[in-house]
XYZ file of C-alpha atoms in Angstrom:
389
model
C 156.461 47.546 83.585
C 156.175 48.187 87.270
C 157.643 52.307 86.649
C 155.320 52.787 83.837
C 152.403 51.318 85.808
C 153.353 54.012 88.543
C 153.887 56.832 85.944
C 150.320 55.982 84.612
C 148.872 56.198 87.932
C 150.267 59.428 88.775
C 149.443 60.707 85.539
C 145.251 59.784 86.446
C 145.964 60.854 89.968
C 147.317 64.573 88.705
C 144.448 64.514 86.032
C 141.891 63.662 88.874
C 143.254 66.388 91.200
C 143.361 68.998 88.549
C 139.604 67.832 87.372
C 138.410 68.688 90.789
C 140.150 71.868 91.506
C 138.582 73.092 87.896
C 135.365 71.970 89.389
C 135.627 74.039 92.626
C 136.864 76.975 91.095
C 134.042 77.100 89.013
C 131.390 76.610 91.749
C 129.651 80.120 91.323
C 130.145 81.680 94.709
C 126.877 83.479 94.897
C 124.310 83.082 97.343
C 120.998 84.285 99.324
C 123.726 86.341 101.645
C 125.695 87.992 98.507
C 125.182 91.887 98.506
C 123.137 93.487 95.536
C 123.585 96.808 94.775
C 120.934 99.607 95.262
C 120.371 99.777 91.682
C 119.717 96.332 91.951
C 117.662 96.454 94.714
C 115.199 99.429 93.068
C 114.702 96.808 90.455
C 113.866 93.745 92.505
C 111.316 95.080 94.730
C 109.105 92.063 94.957
C 109.354 91.493 98.818
C 111.846 88.714 98.761
C 114.756 89.171 101.112
C 118.213 90.314 100.068
C 121.316 91.841 101.242
C 121.960 95.332 100.073
C 125.173 97.085 100.329
C 125.299 101.037 99.938
C 126.417 104.320 101.114
C 124.368 105.896 104.042
C 123.424 109.262 102.171
C 120.620 110.759 105.096
C 117.090 109.900 106.113
C 114.156 110.132 103.963
C 111.311 112.141 105.529
C 108.885 112.246 102.624
C 108.669 110.127 99.102
C 111.133 112.659 97.482
C 112.633 114.066 100.399
C 115.824 113.096 101.912
C 117.933 115.144 104.692
C 121.583 114.943 105.629
C 121.383 116.659 108.869
C 119.759 117.539 111.917
C 117.867 114.276 111.916
C 114.224 114.252 113.448
C 114.585 110.719 114.776
C 115.918 106.915 114.041
C 113.220 105.404 111.728
C 115.023 105.299 108.542
C 117.680 105.554 106.311
C 118.532 106.022 102.680
C 121.027 103.939 100.818
C 123.243 104.826 97.550
C 125.542 103.524 95.138
C 127.669 106.557 95.781
C 128.662 108.219 98.964
C 127.898 111.678 97.056
C 124.450 110.454 95.342
C 121.840 113.045 95.515
C 119.205 111.740 93.424
C 116.450 110.004 95.535
C 115.397 108.084 92.385
C 118.679 106.279 92.764
C 118.172 105.318 96.379
C 116.673 102.699 98.739
C 115.200 103.758 101.795
C 115.637 101.463 104.750
C 113.228 101.146 107.641
C 114.948 101.047 111.235
C 112.592 98.857 112.934
C 112.499 99.675 116.963
C 115.443 96.925 117.701
C 118.002 98.304 115.332
C 116.980 102.079 116.156
C 119.810 102.883 119.188
C 122.922 101.437 116.882
C 121.638 102.074 113.454
C 119.522 105.402 113.538
C 120.743 108.887 112.285
C 119.489 110.768 115.383
C 121.667 108.807 117.351
C 124.244 108.108 115.133
C 124.909 110.886 112.862
C 128.615 109.519 111.999
C 127.216 106.714 109.818
C 126.525 109.403 106.897
C 128.509 108.286 104.296
C 129.536 104.870 105.622
C 129.046 101.762 103.379
C 126.388 99.051 104.896
C 125.079 95.938 104.568
C 121.295 95.370 104.937
C 119.352 92.719 104.930
C 115.318 92.438 104.715
C 112.202 92.124 102.096
C 112.900 94.636 99.565
C 109.748 96.542 99.147
C 108.234 100.151 98.805
C 108.884 102.657 102.029
C 107.223 105.986 101.941
C 105.901 104.927 98.619
C 109.789 104.781 97.267
C 111.837 101.687 96.753
C 112.761 100.176 99.822
C 113.737 97.575 102.239
C 111.679 96.871 105.272
C 111.420 94.959 108.536
C 115.094 93.982 108.572
C 116.936 91.460 110.253
C 120.452 92.296 110.143
C 122.455 95.521 109.647
C 126.119 95.590 109.491
C 129.338 98.048 108.338
C 131.625 97.364 105.335
C 135.086 97.002 104.835
C 136.359 96.866 108.583
C 135.502 100.784 109.008
C 134.299 101.617 112.272
C 132.968 99.135 115.091
C 130.036 97.024 113.845
C 126.952 97.096 116.454
C 126.054 94.161 117.221
C 122.878 92.842 115.396
C 119.874 91.967 117.149
C 116.635 90.130 116.677
C 113.623 92.397 116.059
C 110.562 92.688 118.516
C 107.801 90.216 118.349
C 105.291 92.737 119.881
C 103.924 90.297 121.969
C 101.539 91.487 125.418
C 103.734 93.168 128.085
C 106.789 94.478 125.854
C 105.677 97.742 126.103
C 104.318 98.065 129.722
C 107.670 99.130 131.053
C 108.030 102.070 128.541
C 105.226 102.774 125.692
C 102.371 102.260 128.296
C 103.949 103.204 131.356
C 101.835 106.132 132.608
C 98.601 103.334 132.057
C 99.607 100.480 133.946
C 97.890 100.214 136.898
C 94.907 102.496 135.770
C 91.460 101.287 135.186
C 87.915 102.937 133.879
C 88.238 106.185 132.799
C 91.748 106.623 134.153
C 92.792 104.267 131.953
C 90.891 105.931 128.665
C 92.164 108.902 129.422
C 95.894 107.772 129.555
C 95.653 105.506 126.521
C 94.423 108.125 124.703
C 97.221 110.645 125.324
C 99.650 107.741 124.368
C 98.243 106.834 121.129
C 97.154 110.239 119.565
C 101.003 110.752 119.342
C 101.454 109.441 115.643
C 102.756 109.918 112.016
C 99.476 110.371 109.856
C 99.396 108.743 106.503
C 97.560 110.113 103.260
C 94.521 107.907 101.902
C 97.249 107.410 98.873
C 99.885 106.377 100.958
C 97.321 103.938 102.748
C 97.835 101.676 99.562
C 101.542 100.619 100.340
C 101.092 100.519 103.784
C 98.318 97.738 103.529
C 100.347 95.679 101.557
C 102.799 95.207 104.276
C 100.572 95.605 107.377
C 98.420 92.611 105.982
C 100.995 90.684 104.074
C 100.675 87.091 103.133
C 102.973 85.324 105.667
C 103.089 82.557 103.036
C 103.127 84.569 100.103
C 105.085 87.874 99.757
C 103.119 88.765 96.795
C 100.044 88.586 98.492
C 97.958 89.905 101.224
C 95.107 88.724 103.143
C 91.541 89.909 103.142
C 89.372 91.029 106.373
C 86.284 88.961 105.909
C 87.051 86.090 103.499
C 90.361 85.289 104.407
C 91.299 84.999 100.786
C 94.850 85.705 99.876
C 95.038 88.126 96.970
C 97.986 89.645 95.072
C 99.153 93.124 96.371
C 98.920 93.987 92.374
C 95.191 93.896 92.573
C 94.222 96.703 94.345
C 91.730 99.098 92.870
C 88.020 98.705 91.977
C 86.867 96.407 89.661
C 85.049 93.132 90.888
C 87.751 91.062 92.069
C 90.166 93.631 93.206
C 90.815 94.665 96.753
C 90.106 97.794 98.193
C 90.738 99.929 101.481
C 87.854 98.711 104.347
C 87.131 101.450 106.793
C 86.309 98.575 109.656
C 84.685 101.953 111.454
C 82.355 103.349 108.811
C 83.516 106.542 107.275
C 79.957 107.689 107.405
C 79.997 107.135 111.077
C 81.432 110.756 111.953
C 81.520 111.967 108.520
C 85.212 111.945 108.453
C 85.564 110.428 105.173
C 89.520 109.655 104.049
C 90.532 112.665 105.470
C 93.626 112.366 106.752
C 93.578 110.982 110.733
C 90.842 108.624 111.122
C 90.194 108.272 107.462
C 93.817 106.985 107.138
C 94.376 105.326 110.430
C 95.749 102.252 109.364
C 94.461 100.713 112.777
C 90.845 100.540 111.097
C 91.772 100.043 107.388
C 91.990 96.448 106.172
C 92.419 94.692 102.155
C 88.752 93.603 101.601
C 87.585 92.289 98.483
C 85.229 94.747 96.530
C 82.325 93.014 96.358
C 82.788 91.925 100.305
C 83.334 95.648 100.961
C 79.770 97.166 99.404
C 78.007 94.622 101.035
C 79.301 95.248 104.348
C 78.818 98.867 103.598
C 78.293 101.109 106.811
C 76.636 98.899 108.860
C 76.938 98.320 112.196
C 78.366 94.580 113.953
C 76.148 92.738 115.495
C 74.785 88.844 115.309
C 72.637 86.779 112.691
C 71.342 87.554 109.088
C 71.648 85.960 105.878
C 75.312 84.221 104.884
C 77.523 86.200 102.570
C 77.548 84.577 99.074
C 81.145 86.111 98.564
C 82.129 85.441 101.937
C 80.963 82.435 103.369
C 80.679 82.633 106.868
C 79.688 86.323 107.256
C 76.265 87.196 107.718
C 74.476 90.401 107.326
C 70.732 92.193 107.825
C 69.592 95.153 106.943
C 71.616 96.991 109.628
C 74.440 95.018 110.659
C 77.326 92.902 109.537
C 78.455 89.417 111.669
C 82.390 88.694 110.415
C 83.486 85.373 110.526
C 84.970 83.678 113.387
C 88.724 84.413 112.613
C 88.011 87.755 112.305
C 85.422 88.995 115.066
C 88.132 90.029 117.639
C 90.119 91.657 115.177
C 87.070 93.794 114.049
C 86.229 94.642 118.297
C 89.569 95.324 118.568
C 89.907 98.047 115.779
C 86.652 99.478 117.140
C 87.982 99.990 120.292
C 91.042 101.737 119.247
C 88.901 104.457 117.325
C 86.744 104.923 120.132
C 90.290 105.956 122.301
C 92.108 107.428 119.945
C 89.515 110.109 118.590
C 87.894 111.801 121.516
C 87.220 114.974 119.521
C 90.270 116.530 120.484
C 91.964 117.156 116.649
C 88.868 118.834 114.352
C 87.625 115.140 114.068
C 84.121 113.751 115.708
C 84.316 111.805 119.197
C 84.061 108.284 118.177
C 82.396 106.172 120.744
C 80.762 103.063 121.097
C 77.276 102.081 121.897
C 74.968 99.280 121.806
C 72.694 100.239 118.743
C 72.837 99.038 115.223
C 71.123 102.103 113.948
C 73.487 104.674 114.200
C 73.451 106.425 110.730
C 75.608 109.335 110.414
C 76.283 109.901 114.132
C 79.522 109.162 115.331
C 78.790 105.923 117.145
C 79.436 101.902 116.241
C 77.665 99.194 117.888
C 76.742 97.032 119.579
C 78.790 97.027 122.611
C 78.096 94.055 123.854
C 78.514 91.810 121.093
C 81.709 93.381 120.260
C 83.305 92.788 123.952
C 82.065 89.116 123.297
C 84.183 89.002 120.071
C 87.419 90.454 122.039
C 87.023 87.619 124.479
C 85.995 85.127 121.942
C 88.728 85.848 119.275
C 92.125 86.841 121.187
C 94.980 88.311 118.956
C 96.165 86.212 116.613
C 99.983 85.896 115.445
C 99.164 87.842 112.386
C 97.118 90.457 114.263
C 100.106 91.390 116.328
C 102.308 91.519 113.583
C 100.228 93.794 111.981
C 100.155 96.102 115.518
C 103.932 95.860 115.396
C 104.625 96.845 111.758
C 102.298 99.779 111.881
C 104.248 100.986 115.001
C 107.457 100.296 113.771
C 106.949 101.464 110.235
C 104.330 103.744 109.460
C 101.939 105.601 112.256
C 104.167 104.744 115.603
C 101.298 104.201 117.882
C 99.734 100.991 118.882
C 96.682 99.584 119.298
C 96.788 98.967 123.097
C 93.631 96.122 122.874
C 95.975 94.071 120.838
C 98.416 93.982 123.318
C 95.991 94.037 125.974
C 92.540 92.776 125.457
C 91.682 92.813 129.069
C 91.660 96.699 128.742
C 88.302 96.272 127.370
C 86.624 95.211 129.835
C 88.001 97.715 132.303
C 86.987 100.656 130.186
C 83.454 99.284 129.030
C 82.525 97.624 132.069
């Protein structure tokens, strides 16, 4: 009897163990970190983060152009599911942000061509093409070669670029500072007006919903897909009104995303080309904003942003590259002249509303991904009073 019971318990034990093993074996191995193919990444351009595995096939320099030699910089690479792929429609374009460039940029590391990589980051358009932006990790696969250390992307906090980007300007004031900043920030990549759509979907992405953008003036979170000209859409607001200097949407000041922001179509029309000042009647479409016949007052959360965008434009466009010399003055009746006001109020707003995390991130994305220049007044708000004393 005892032997019979022992035998039965042994059988039960073996059954339990076998069941546990079966369950363990059947547990799916996929996870958020499981690499997906390039083809899958192309089909999943939703803004969600993923790890993409593919072969380095070159550097994208335009929407339909990928080069395989004489790499101009370390800003981007293209991945494909085959090392011999030449069709750009079967590639994902990968942004390489500043902290990853020395280890993963093709100008510095041309031997990466043909190597298989895992790259992690949000899946979204880059160069108006299926892409991966703002990466958080790079790694070689298959044990081939030496994997450079993974680093943390830059935060863009004030002072980060004083020893590099802003070095020629450090210690200067007044006119000398102004001249130095112009020389620094005028070196940039220029976008077309069509490319601005995709750029704004990244620069102004809602930090709590990667499918949306945050609209200037109203603060509303709206779907990225609702860009256009209908009343409930968002469009491209020129904070420095494009009629003030008559540059329109020409590549240059008309497409400079340091002053272009997503805005509700109706609110954008209400603001029109007015200068900035305080007072007026509250906007029904964007409470907290006020307007009268000749001026617009943004809500408190946007006052500093607006001021620093205007000051950027006045420094960046000094009349040397085929466009008008833009300047800030103390008027609110500038018409089509290349001026924006009101200087005294904009200076107050710069102090009243210091750069937010959102504004700093936006400056960083523009620098890393699109124009490769910075708004110095986001990094150093105190330079406003040094120049416009």
